Every structure is written in C-alpha cells, then in structure tokens.
Amino acid sequence: MVQLANMLFGMTITLANLVLPQMRGNLSATQEEISWVITLNLVATAIATPMTGWLSSRLGWRNLMFFTVLGFTTTSVLCGVANSLESLILARVAQGAFGAPIMPLGQAILLATFPKHLQPAALVMWGIGAVFGPVASPILGSIVTEAYDWRAAFFMILPPGICALICIWFALRDHTARATVKFDWIGFIALSVAMAAAQLILDRGHRLDWFESTEIMLLAFTGALALWIFVMHCLTVPAPFLNPRLLLDRNFSIGILLAFVMGMLNFVSIVLFPTLFHDLRGYPDNAIAWLIAARGVGNWTAFLFIAQLTRVAPRFAIVCGMALQAGAGFWMAQFDINLTDSDVLWANFLLGLGQSIAFTPMTVMAFSTLPPRQVTEGSAVFTLMRNFGSSLFISIAVLTVSRSTASNYSRMTEFITPYNKSLSMPGLPPQWSLESPGGLQSLSNEILRQAAMIGYLDAFHLMAFVALAAMPLAAFMRRERRDT
C-alpha cells in the first residue's frame, strides 16, 4: 500500500516535466513562467509536509492517507482540464499540498513498523515504488501525449489513484487511532510565508531586476520578518510547530542538511533535459521519455546492493553516492550542442545510481538515533527540507540558464558585423548570409541556440559543485544506534 501511494506521487514528478515544452507552447508561457508549474508545486508540498504529524494524530493513518490520495488524484485531473497558466498553477499547488503527507507518512509507517535491522531492506522496497513511477510514467506519458496532448499525461494518474485508494482502505483498516493534538498555527503560517517569499524572490527576481523592484523588496522584508517570528516562536513556546530539540540529535541535523542537498540534486536534471532536448535538438516526446527513464534504471541498479552496503559501511555509501552525482554533473557539463543519446543515457544512469546509493544510508543514519516517538515529526521535517531544496534549486538552475543564455548571446553577437572578415570567408553556410534579413535571423537563432547550451552547461556545473561540497558531511554522522 505504502509503495503504491509512493509510486503515484513519483509519477507526477516526471510526467509534469516531460510535458513542460508542450504546456509552455499551449499556454503561451515563458521558460521562467512555466517553471512555476514545478517549483510552486514543490513549495506547496514543502509547506504542507510538516503538518503530517498533526494530521496523522487527528485523523489516523488510514483516514489521512486515504483523503490525501483522494485529493491528490482529484487535483491531478484538474491539472488536465486547466485552460490557463493561472488555473494550472493553482491546481498544481493543490496537488502538491494534498500529496505532501504521502512520502513522510509512508516513511514513518515503515520506520515504526519494521525493527531497525530490517529498516534498510524496507526502505529499499519502498524506494522501488518511488522509482517505478518516475521510470514508467515518462514512457507511458509520452505515448498518450503524442496520441492526444499534454493533458492526457495528468489523466493517467486517475486509474492508479483509484487502485491506491482501494488498497489503503483495506490495508490500513487497523490503523485508525486518533489523538487530540494542539496545532501551532502561528509557527505554521510564519514558516509558510517565509518559504513562499523565498521561492517567489528566486522565481520573479530576474524579471523584476531584483532589489530595484518594490515587489521584491516587500517580499524580502515579509520573508525575513516571517522567518524571525518562526524562529523566536519555536524557541519560546512549549509545543512549537517544529520541535527545535530535533536538531540536538547530530545524526538528524546532518541528515536534514544532506536531505536538502539531495533535494537540490533530485529534480533539476528532470526539469532541464526536456526543454534542452525539445528546444535545442528538436527531440520528440517519446525519445525524451526514454532518455529521462535511464535515471530510474540507475536507481533500480542500486537496489541490488544498497541494503547490504548500508549495513556494512553507511558513511562510505553516502560519500560514494554524492561522488557519483558530482561525476554525473561534471560529465553533463562537458556536453555540447551535438550531444549523443549514449552520453545522455549513461550520465543520467550514473546520476540515478548515485542518488539511490546515497539516499538509503543517509535516511537510515538520520533516523537511527531518534526516539520512536519523534520519527513521524522527524520524517516530516526531513521531507520538508528535501522538497524545499528541490524547489529552490530548480529556480536557481532555471535562473542560471536564463542569465547565462542572455549574457552569452550578447557577447557572441558583438562579433556579428560586416567588418568581421571571418564571416565573409568562403565556406560560410549561405543560410547565415549577412546580406539578407532571413540570413541574419537564421544566424541569430543559431547563436541563441549555442548560448542556451552554454546556459545549460553552467547549470550542470552548479549541480556538480553542490554534490561535491556535500560529500564531507557524511564523515560527521555517528554509527551507534539506540532503541528508546
């Protein structure tokens, strides 16, 4: 049941990214605007995630999981019927909010159900469901998208959603216990405002010229004030929204830092590659789907040995996983406009392999020293950091592509002048003739294509350096465990 729900959540990740180019054209949106479909969904997920512990206490595991999957499935259908960018973003925000409890609740159910010596194997089995969705959904989604349009990709969620609802209702029939727990609305609202402000600054800052804009100034002030209120509130009330005492556990504190970094690396390649292939190389959706699915094959490959490696050398596994992701990022940063399918397949395979190798031991070690009563709350914080890292870094990567494209286009066009003798040399393609408006336009388009490719390479470099910088964190995690 937990695996099926996790697979359902994973399906929407790659499906939405796969159809980004089609949605952008159909809804007449820019690259930055259409990225909100991804980033605001992740922000909504991150904001709603910490409510998992309170909701599970008030509603019980079965009711929470059932209504979460019901809302998630319904809002997925609403994404498919959206007729404007605004309505699509609203539906995606609702989808993210409803889907927020799926991963932390599923993770908490596994960690609370299985003894510690079986937790690595349980997390691996749970991860298979999480990976199956991102692997199968782009392949199936490309088929229905080419047969119909991008809306069909969201309608695909309906059948597995109904199956998950049936399984949840019967599999969790003994988990309906409820408890009255007070909810800290002040802390929740303050954290939500701070996170939303940070995301909007990154999403809109480039277009509004950053702090030259009154809107950005107001967002920065509001976000800083909300963050100050949240921190002071958590430190001064007896039952805060997020318990700061969780951070006293060294393994958990380092674990959520690694989770933040893993989140940064998790989705950025899935966001960048579809637009790169579609805009710069003219790939069809089905070819893009197979190339993206290679990352999932890498995830699956790690499942063959990661449980055993986690038991024997968890810190070594984390370092190896981060190193593989850094290596994949540097490999991608060496691509050029004539990149081959083989390069993309193996680089994505390596990226997926590294993500799975690092994630399981990181999760096991992060929770190994937490008392069982704090596992659900800790899982919510863990997932919050991961999702928020994803949304922030996607915005940073898209911003990097946009700024780098613009600056490189500006620099390269400086050489396009009738006085540049190299442009009049024999052998220059006739379609780039400086003598006609059509030739100039063709040359401008090619320069823009090359400049955009440099922008993508800069984003891949950034991804690699982030993975490289996080590697030493694993050395500070402890191996001892306690059962309290």
Coordinates of C-alpha atoms in Angstrom, one line a residue:
M1 CA 0.0 0.0 0.0
V2 CA 2.7 2.5 1.0
Q3 CA 4.7 1.5 -2.1
L4 CA 1.7 2.1 -4.4
A5 CA 1.0 5.5 -2.9
N6 CA 4.7 6.4 -3.2
M7 CA 4.7 5.3 -6.8
L8 CA 1.6 7.5 -7.5
F9 CA 3.4 10.5 -6.1
G10 CA 6.5 9.8 -8.1
M11 CA 4.6 9.5 -11.4
T12 CA 3.6 13.2 -11.3
I13 CA 7.2 14.4 -11.0
T14 CA 8.4 13.1 -14.4
L15 CA 5.0 13.5 -16.1
A16 CA 4.8 17.2 -15.4
N17 CA 8.4 17.7 -16.5
L18 CA 8.0 15.7 -19.7
V19 CA 5.2 17.9 -21.0
L20 CA 6.7 21.2 -19.9
P21 CA 7.6 22.2 -23.5
Q22 CA 4.1 21.4 -24.7
M23 CA 2.4 23.3 -21.9
R24 CA 4.7 26.3 -22.5
G25 CA 3.6 26.5 -26.1
N26 CA -0.1 25.8 -25.5
L27 CA -0.3 28.3 -22.6
S28 CA 2.0 30.9 -24.2
A29 CA 4.3 31.0 -21.2
T30 CA 8.0 31.8 -20.9
Q31 CA 10.6 29.4 -19.6
E32 CA 10.6 31.1 -16.2
E33 CA 6.7 31.2 -16.0
I34 CA 6.2 27.5 -16.9
S35 CA 8.8 26.5 -14.3
W36 CA 6.3 27.7 -11.7
V37 CA 4.3 24.6 -12.5
I38 CA 7.1 22.6 -10.9
T39 CA 8.5 25.0 -8.3
L40 CA 5.2 26.1 -6.7
N41 CA 4.1 22.5 -6.6
L42 CA 7.2 21.6 -4.6
V43 CA 6.8 24.7 -2.4
A44 CA 3.2 23.7 -1.6
T45 CA 4.5 20.2 -0.8
A46 CA 7.2 21.5 1.4
I47 CA 4.9 23.9 3.3
A48 CA 2.2 21.2 3.9
T49 CA 4.7 18.4 4.8
P50 CA 5.2 19.4 8.5
M51 CA 1.5 19.1 9.1
T52 CA 1.8 15.3 8.6
G53 CA 2.4 14.5 12.2
W54 CA -0.5 16.6 13.5
L55 CA -2.9 15.3 10.8
S56 CA -1.9 11.7 11.4
S57 CA -2.7 12.2 15.1
R58 CA -6.0 13.9 14.4
L59 CA -7.2 11.6 11.6
G60 CA -5.3 8.4 12.0
W61 CA -3.1 6.8 9.4
R62 CA -5.8 5.3 7.3
N63 CA -8.0 8.4 7.0
L64 CA -5.1 10.7 6.4
M65 CA -3.6 8.5 3.7
F66 CA -7.0 7.9 2.1
F67 CA -8.0 11.5 1.8
T68 CA -4.5 12.6 0.8
V69 CA -4.5 10.2 -2.2
L70 CA -8.1 11.1 -3.0
G71 CA -7.3 14.9 -3.1
F72 CA -4.1 14.2 -5.0
T73 CA -5.9 12.2 -7.6
T74 CA -8.7 14.7 -8.0
T75 CA -6.3 17.7 -8.3
S76 CA -4.3 15.7 -10.9
V77 CA -7.4 15.5 -13.1
L78 CA -8.0 19.3 -12.5
C79 CA -4.5 19.9 -13.9
G80 CA -5.5 18.1 -17.0
V81 CA -8.6 20.3 -17.6
A82 CA -6.9 23.6 -16.8
N83 CA -7.3 26.1 -19.6
S84 CA -4.8 28.8 -18.4
L85 CA -1.4 29.1 -16.8
E86 CA -3.0 30.5 -13.6
S87 CA -5.5 27.7 -13.2
L88 CA -2.9 25.1 -13.9
I89 CA -0.6 26.6 -11.3
L90 CA -3.4 26.7 -8.8
A91 CA -4.2 23.0 -9.5
R92 CA -0.6 22.1 -9.1
V93 CA -0.3 23.9 -5.8
A94 CA -3.4 22.0 -4.5
Q95 CA -1.8 18.8 -5.9
G96 CA 1.4 19.5 -4.0
A97 CA -0.5 20.2 -0.8
F98 CA -2.6 17.1 -0.9
G99 CA 0.4 14.9 -1.9
A100 CA 2.7 16.3 0.9
P101 CA 1.9 13.6 3.5
I102 CA 2.3 10.7 1.1
M103 CA 6.1 10.3 1.4
P104 CA 6.7 11.2 5.1
L105 CA 3.7 9.2 6.3
G106 CA 4.8 6.2 4.3
Q107 CA 8.3 6.5 5.6
A108 CA 7.1 6.9 9.1
I109 CA 4.8 3.8 8.8
L110 CA 7.8 1.8 7.6
L111 CA 10.2 3.0 10.3
A112 CA 7.6 2.5 13.0
T113 CA 6.6 -1.0 11.8
F114 CA 10.0 -2.6 11.0
P115 CA 12.7 -3.3 13.5
K116 CA 15.9 -1.4 12.9
H117 CA 17.9 -4.3 11.4
L118 CA 15.2 -4.6 8.7
Q119 CA 14.8 -0.9 8.0
P120 CA 17.4 -0.7 5.2
A121 CA 15.6 -3.6 3.3
A122 CA 12.2 -2.0 4.0
L123 CA 13.4 1.4 2.7
V124 CA 14.8 -0.2 -0.4
M125 CA 11.5 -2.0 -1.1
W126 CA 9.7 1.3 -0.5
G127 CA 12.1 3.1 -2.8
I128 CA 11.3 0.6 -5.6
G129 CA 7.8 2.1 -5.7
A130 CA 9.2 5.6 -5.7
V131 CA 11.4 4.8 -8.6
F132 CA 9.0 2.8 -10.6
G133 CA 6.7 5.8 -11.1
P134 CA 9.4 8.2 -12.4
V135 CA 10.7 5.4 -14.8
A136 CA 7.4 4.1 -16.2
S137 CA 5.4 7.4 -16.2
P138 CA 7.5 9.3 -18.8
I139 CA 7.4 6.3 -21.2
L140 CA 3.7 5.8 -20.8
G141 CA 3.1 9.6 -20.7
S142 CA 5.0 10.1 -24.0
I143 CA 2.7 7.6 -25.7
V144 CA -0.5 9.2 -24.5
T145 CA 0.8 12.7 -25.1
E146 CA 1.7 12.0 -28.7
A147 CA -1.7 10.3 -29.2
Y148 CA -3.7 13.1 -27.6
D149 CA -1.9 16.1 -25.9
W150 CA -0.2 17.1 -22.7
R151 CA -3.5 16.9 -20.7
A152 CA -3.7 13.2 -21.1
A153 CA -0.5 12.9 -19.0
F154 CA -2.3 14.1 -16.0
F155 CA -5.4 12.0 -16.6
M156 CA -3.1 9.0 -16.4
I157 CA -3.0 9.4 -12.6
L158 CA -6.7 8.5 -12.3
P159 CA -6.5 4.7 -12.7
P160 CA -3.6 4.1 -10.3
G161 CA -5.1 6.6 -7.9
I162 CA -8.3 4.6 -7.7
C163 CA -6.3 1.4 -7.1
A164 CA -4.3 3.1 -4.3
L165 CA -7.5 4.2 -2.6
I166 CA -8.8 0.7 -2.5
C167 CA -5.6 -0.7 -1.2
I168 CA -5.3 2.0 1.5
W169 CA -8.8 1.4 2.8
F170 CA -8.2 -2.2 3.4
A171 CA -4.5 -2.4 4.2
L172 CA -4.7 0.3 7.0
R173 CA -8.0 -0.8 8.5
D174 CA -6.3 -1.4 11.9
H175 CA -4.6 2.0 11.9
T176 CA -7.4 4.4 12.7
A177 CA -6.4 5.5 16.2
R178 CA -6.7 9.2 16.8
A179 CA -5.4 11.7 19.3
T180 CA -6.2 15.3 20.2
V181 CA -3.0 17.3 19.5
K182 CA -2.8 21.0 19.6
F183 CA -1.6 22.6 16.3
D184 CA 0.8 25.6 16.3
W185 CA -0.8 27.8 13.7
I186 CA 1.5 30.8 14.3
G187 CA 4.6 28.7 13.6
F188 CA 3.0 27.1 10.5
I189 CA 1.9 30.3 9.0
A190 CA 5.2 32.1 9.7
L191 CA 7.2 29.2 8.1
S192 CA 4.8 29.1 5.1
V193 CA 5.2 32.8 4.4
A194 CA 9.0 32.7 4.8
M195 CA 9.3 29.8 2.3
A196 CA 6.8 31.2 -0.2
A197 CA 8.6 34.6 -0.1
A198 CA 12.0 33.0 -0.7
Q199 CA 10.6 31.0 -3.7
L200 CA 8.9 34.0 -5.2
I201 CA 12.0 36.1 -4.9
L202 CA 14.0 33.5 -6.9
D203 CA 11.2 33.0 -9.4
R204 CA 10.5 36.6 -10.1
G205 CA 13.7 38.5 -9.2
H206 CA 15.4 38.2 -12.5
R207 CA 12.4 39.5 -14.5
L208 CA 11.9 42.4 -12.0
D209 CA 15.5 43.4 -11.7
W210 CA 15.9 42.1 -8.2
F211 CA 16.0 44.7 -5.4
E212 CA 15.3 47.5 -7.9
S213 CA 11.7 46.3 -7.7
T214 CA 9.3 47.3 -4.9
E215 CA 7.7 43.9 -5.1
I216 CA 11.0 42.1 -4.4
M217 CA 11.8 44.5 -1.6
L218 CA 8.4 43.8 0.0
L219 CA 8.8 40.0 -0.4
A220 CA 12.3 40.1 1.1
F221 CA 11.0 42.1 4.1
T222 CA 8.0 39.9 4.6
G223 CA 10.0 36.7 4.3
A224 CA 12.7 37.9 6.8
L225 CA 10.0 39.0 9.3
A226 CA 8.2 35.7 9.0
L227 CA 11.4 33.8 9.5
W228 CA 12.3 35.8 12.6
I229 CA 8.8 35.2 14.0
F230 CA 9.1 31.5 13.3
V231 CA 12.5 31.1 14.9
M232 CA 11.6 33.2 18.0
H233 CA 8.2 31.4 18.3
C234 CA 9.8 27.9 18.1
L235 CA 12.3 28.9 20.8
T236 CA 9.8 30.3 23.3
V237 CA 6.7 28.2 23.2
P238 CA 6.4 24.7 24.9
A239 CA 4.9 22.9 21.9
P240 CA 6.1 24.6 18.7
F241 CA 5.1 23.7 15.1
L242 CA 8.6 22.2 14.5
N243 CA 10.4 21.0 17.6
P244 CA 13.9 22.6 17.6
R245 CA 15.0 19.8 20.0
L246 CA 15.2 17.5 17.0
L247 CA 18.2 19.4 15.9
L248 CA 20.1 18.4 19.1
D249 CA 20.5 15.0 17.5
R250 CA 23.7 15.2 15.5
N251 CA 22.8 12.5 13.0
F252 CA 19.4 14.0 12.3
S253 CA 20.8 17.5 11.9
I254 CA 23.4 16.4 9.4
G255 CA 20.8 14.2 7.8
I256 CA 18.4 17.0 7.0
L257 CA 21.3 19.0 5.6
L258 CA 22.1 16.1 3.3
A259 CA 18.4 15.8 2.5
F260 CA 18.3 19.4 1.5
V261 CA 21.3 18.8 -0.9
M262 CA 19.7 15.6 -2.2
G263 CA 16.6 17.5 -2.9
M264 CA 18.6 20.1 -4.8
L265 CA 20.0 17.4 -7.0
N266 CA 16.9 15.3 -7.3
F267 CA 14.7 17.0 -9.8
V268 CA 16.8 19.7 -11.5
S269 CA 18.0 17.4 -14.3
I270 CA 14.4 16.2 -15.0
V271 CA 13.4 19.9 -15.4
L272 CA 16.3 20.9 -17.6
F273 CA 16.6 18.0 -20.0
P274 CA 13.1 18.1 -21.6
T275 CA 13.5 21.7 -22.6
L276 CA 17.1 21.2 -23.7
F277 CA 16.1 18.3 -25.9
H278 CA 12.9 19.9 -27.2
D279 CA 14.2 23.5 -27.8
L280 CA 17.8 22.9 -28.9
R281 CA 17.7 19.5 -30.5
G282 CA 14.0 19.0 -31.6
Y283 CA 13.6 15.6 -29.9
P284 CA 10.1 14.1 -29.9
D285 CA 8.5 13.4 -26.5
N286 CA 9.0 9.6 -26.7
A287 CA 12.7 10.0 -27.2
I288 CA 12.9 12.4 -24.3
A289 CA 11.0 10.0 -22.1
W290 CA 13.4 7.1 -22.7
L291 CA 16.4 9.3 -22.0
I292 CA 14.9 10.5 -18.7
A293 CA 14.0 7.0 -17.8
A294 CA 17.6 6.0 -17.8
R295 CA 18.0 7.8 -14.4
G296 CA 15.4 5.4 -13.0
V297 CA 17.3 2.4 -14.2
G298 CA 20.3 3.7 -12.3
N299 CA 18.1 4.0 -9.2
W300 CA 17.0 0.4 -9.6
T301 CA 20.5 -0.9 -10.1
A302 CA 21.5 0.5 -6.7
F303 CA 18.7 -1.5 -5.1
L304 CA 20.6 -4.7 -5.8
F305 CA 23.3 -4.0 -3.3
I306 CA 22.5 -0.8 -1.3
A307 CA 20.8 -2.6 1.7
Q308 CA 23.9 -4.7 2.3
L309 CA 26.2 -1.7 1.8
T310 CA 24.2 0.4 4.2
R311 CA 24.6 -2.2 7.0
V312 CA 28.4 -2.5 6.4
A313 CA 29.6 1.0 5.5
P314 CA 26.8 3.6 5.5
R315 CA 29.1 6.7 5.6
F316 CA 31.2 5.3 2.7
A317 CA 27.9 4.7 0.8
I318 CA 26.8 8.3 1.2
V319 CA 30.2 9.6 0.1
C320 CA 30.2 7.3 -3.0
G321 CA 26.6 8.3 -3.9
M322 CA 27.4 12.0 -3.7
A323 CA 30.7 11.5 -5.7
L324 CA 28.7 9.7 -8.4
Q325 CA 26.3 12.6 -8.6
A326 CA 29.1 15.1 -8.8
G327 CA 30.7 13.0 -11.5
A328 CA 27.5 12.8 -13.5
G329 CA 27.1 16.6 -13.2
F330 CA 30.6 17.2 -14.5
W331 CA 30.0 14.8 -17.3
M332 CA 26.8 16.6 -18.3
A333 CA 28.8 19.9 -18.2
Q334 CA 31.1 18.6 -20.9
F335 CA 28.2 18.1 -23.4
D336 CA 28.0 20.2 -26.5
I337 CA 25.2 21.0 -28.9
N338 CA 25.8 17.7 -30.7
L339 CA 25.4 15.6 -27.6
T340 CA 24.7 11.9 -28.3
D341 CA 21.9 9.7 -26.9
S342 CA 24.6 7.4 -25.4
D343 CA 26.2 10.2 -23.4
V344 CA 22.8 11.4 -22.0
L345 CA 21.7 7.8 -21.2
W346 CA 24.9 6.9 -19.3
A347 CA 25.1 10.3 -17.5
N348 CA 21.5 10.0 -16.3
F349 CA 22.1 6.4 -15.3
L350 CA 25.1 7.5 -13.2
L351 CA 23.1 10.3 -11.6
G352 CA 20.3 7.9 -10.6
L353 CA 22.7 5.3 -9.3
G354 CA 24.4 7.9 -7.1
Q355 CA 21.1 9.2 -5.8
S356 CA 19.9 5.8 -4.7
I357 CA 23.3 4.8 -3.2
A358 CA 23.3 8.0 -1.1
F359 CA 19.7 8.2 -0.1
T360 CA 19.1 4.9 1.8
P361 CA 22.1 5.1 4.2
M362 CA 21.5 8.8 4.7
T363 CA 17.9 8.1 5.7
V364 CA 18.8 5.2 8.0
M365 CA 21.6 7.1 9.8
A366 CA 19.5 10.2 10.1
F367 CA 16.8 8.4 12.0
S368 CA 18.9 5.7 13.7
T369 CA 19.4 7.9 16.9
L370 CA 15.9 9.5 17.0
P371 CA 13.5 8.1 19.6
P372 CA 10.5 6.3 18.0
R373 CA 8.0 8.9 19.3
Q374 CA 9.8 11.6 17.2
V375 CA 10.1 9.6 14.0
T376 CA 6.8 10.9 12.4
E377 CA 7.7 14.6 13.1
G378 CA 11.3 14.0 12.1
S379 CA 10.2 12.4 8.8
A380 CA 8.0 15.5 8.1
V381 CA 11.0 17.8 8.6
F382 CA 13.2 15.5 6.6
T383 CA 10.8 15.6 3.6
L384 CA 10.2 19.3 4.0
M385 CA 13.9 20.1 3.6
R386 CA 14.2 17.7 0.7
N387 CA 11.3 19.3 -1.2
F388 CA 12.3 22.9 -0.4
G389 CA 15.8 22.2 -1.6
S390 CA 14.3 20.9 -4.8
S391 CA 12.1 23.9 -5.4
L392 CA 14.8 26.4 -4.6
F393 CA 17.5 24.8 -6.7
I394 CA 15.2 24.4 -9.7
S395 CA 14.6 28.1 -9.6
I396 CA 18.3 28.7 -9.3
A397 CA 19.1 26.4 -12.2
V398 CA 16.5 28.0 -14.4
L399 CA 17.8 31.4 -13.4
T400 CA 21.3 30.3 -14.3
V401 CA 20.2 29.1 -17.7
S402 CA 18.3 32.3 -18.4
R403 CA 21.1 34.7 -17.3
S404 CA 23.9 32.7 -18.9
T405 CA 21.9 32.5 -22.2
A406 CA 21.3 36.2 -22.3
S407 CA 24.9 37.2 -21.4
N408 CA 26.5 34.7 -23.8
Y409 CA 24.1 35.7 -26.6
S410 CA 25.1 39.4 -26.0
R411 CA 28.8 38.6 -26.1
M412 CA 28.7 36.4 -29.2
T413 CA 26.6 38.9 -31.2
E414 CA 29.3 41.5 -30.7
F415 CA 31.3 39.6 -33.4
I416 CA 28.4 39.7 -36.0
T417 CA 29.4 42.7 -38.0
P418 CA 30.2 43.3 -41.7
Y419 CA 33.7 44.3 -40.7
N420 CA 34.4 40.8 -39.3
K421 CA 36.4 39.2 -42.1
S422 CA 35.9 35.7 -40.8
L423 CA 32.2 36.0 -41.6
S424 CA 32.8 36.7 -45.2
M425 CA 35.2 33.8 -45.7
P426 CA 34.3 31.2 -48.4
G427 CA 32.5 28.2 -46.9
L428 CA 30.3 30.1 -44.5
P429 CA 26.8 28.5 -44.8
P430 CA 24.6 30.5 -47.2
Q431 CA 21.7 30.5 -44.8
W432 CA 23.8 32.7 -42.5
S433 CA 24.3 35.4 -45.1
L434 CA 24.6 38.9 -43.7
E435 CA 23.2 40.3 -46.9
S436 CA 19.5 39.4 -46.2
P437 CA 17.1 39.7 -43.2
G438 CA 16.5 35.9 -43.4
G439 CA 20.2 35.2 -43.2
L440 CA 20.6 37.4 -40.2
Q441 CA 17.6 35.9 -38.5
S442 CA 19.0 32.4 -39.1
L443 CA 22.4 33.3 -37.7
S444 CA 20.8 35.0 -34.7
N445 CA 18.8 31.8 -34.0
E446 CA 21.9 29.6 -34.1
I447 CA 23.8 32.0 -31.8
L448 CA 20.8 31.9 -29.4
R449 CA 20.9 28.0 -29.5
Q450 CA 24.6 27.9 -28.7
A451 CA 24.2 30.5 -26.0
A452 CA 21.4 28.5 -24.4
M453 CA 23.5 25.3 -24.5
I454 CA 26.2 27.2 -22.5
G455 CA 23.5 28.2 -20.0
Y456 CA 22.5 24.5 -19.5
L457 CA 26.2 23.5 -19.1
D458 CA 26.6 26.2 -16.4
A459 CA 23.6 24.8 -14.6
F460 CA 25.1 21.3 -14.7
H461 CA 28.4 22.6 -13.4
L462 CA 26.5 24.2 -10.5
M463 CA 24.8 20.8 -9.8
A464 CA 28.1 19.0 -9.7
F465 CA 29.7 21.5 -7.3
V466 CA 26.8 21.2 -4.9
A467 CA 27.2 17.4 -4.8
L468 CA 30.9 17.8 -4.3
A469 CA 30.6 20.2 -1.4
A470 CA 28.2 17.9 0.5
M471 CA 30.5 14.9 0.5
P472 CA 32.3 15.7 3.7
L473 CA 29.1 15.9 5.8
A474 CA 28.8 12.1 5.9
A475 CA 32.0 11.9 8.0
F476 CA 30.3 13.6 10.9
M477 CA 27.5 11.1 11.3
R478 CA 27.6 8.5 14.1
R479 CA 27.0 4.8 13.6
E480 CA 25.8 3.9 17.1
R481 CA 22.1 3.2 17.5
R482 CA 19.8 3.3 20.4
D483 CA 16.3 2.0 21.0
T484 CA 14.4 4.4 23.3

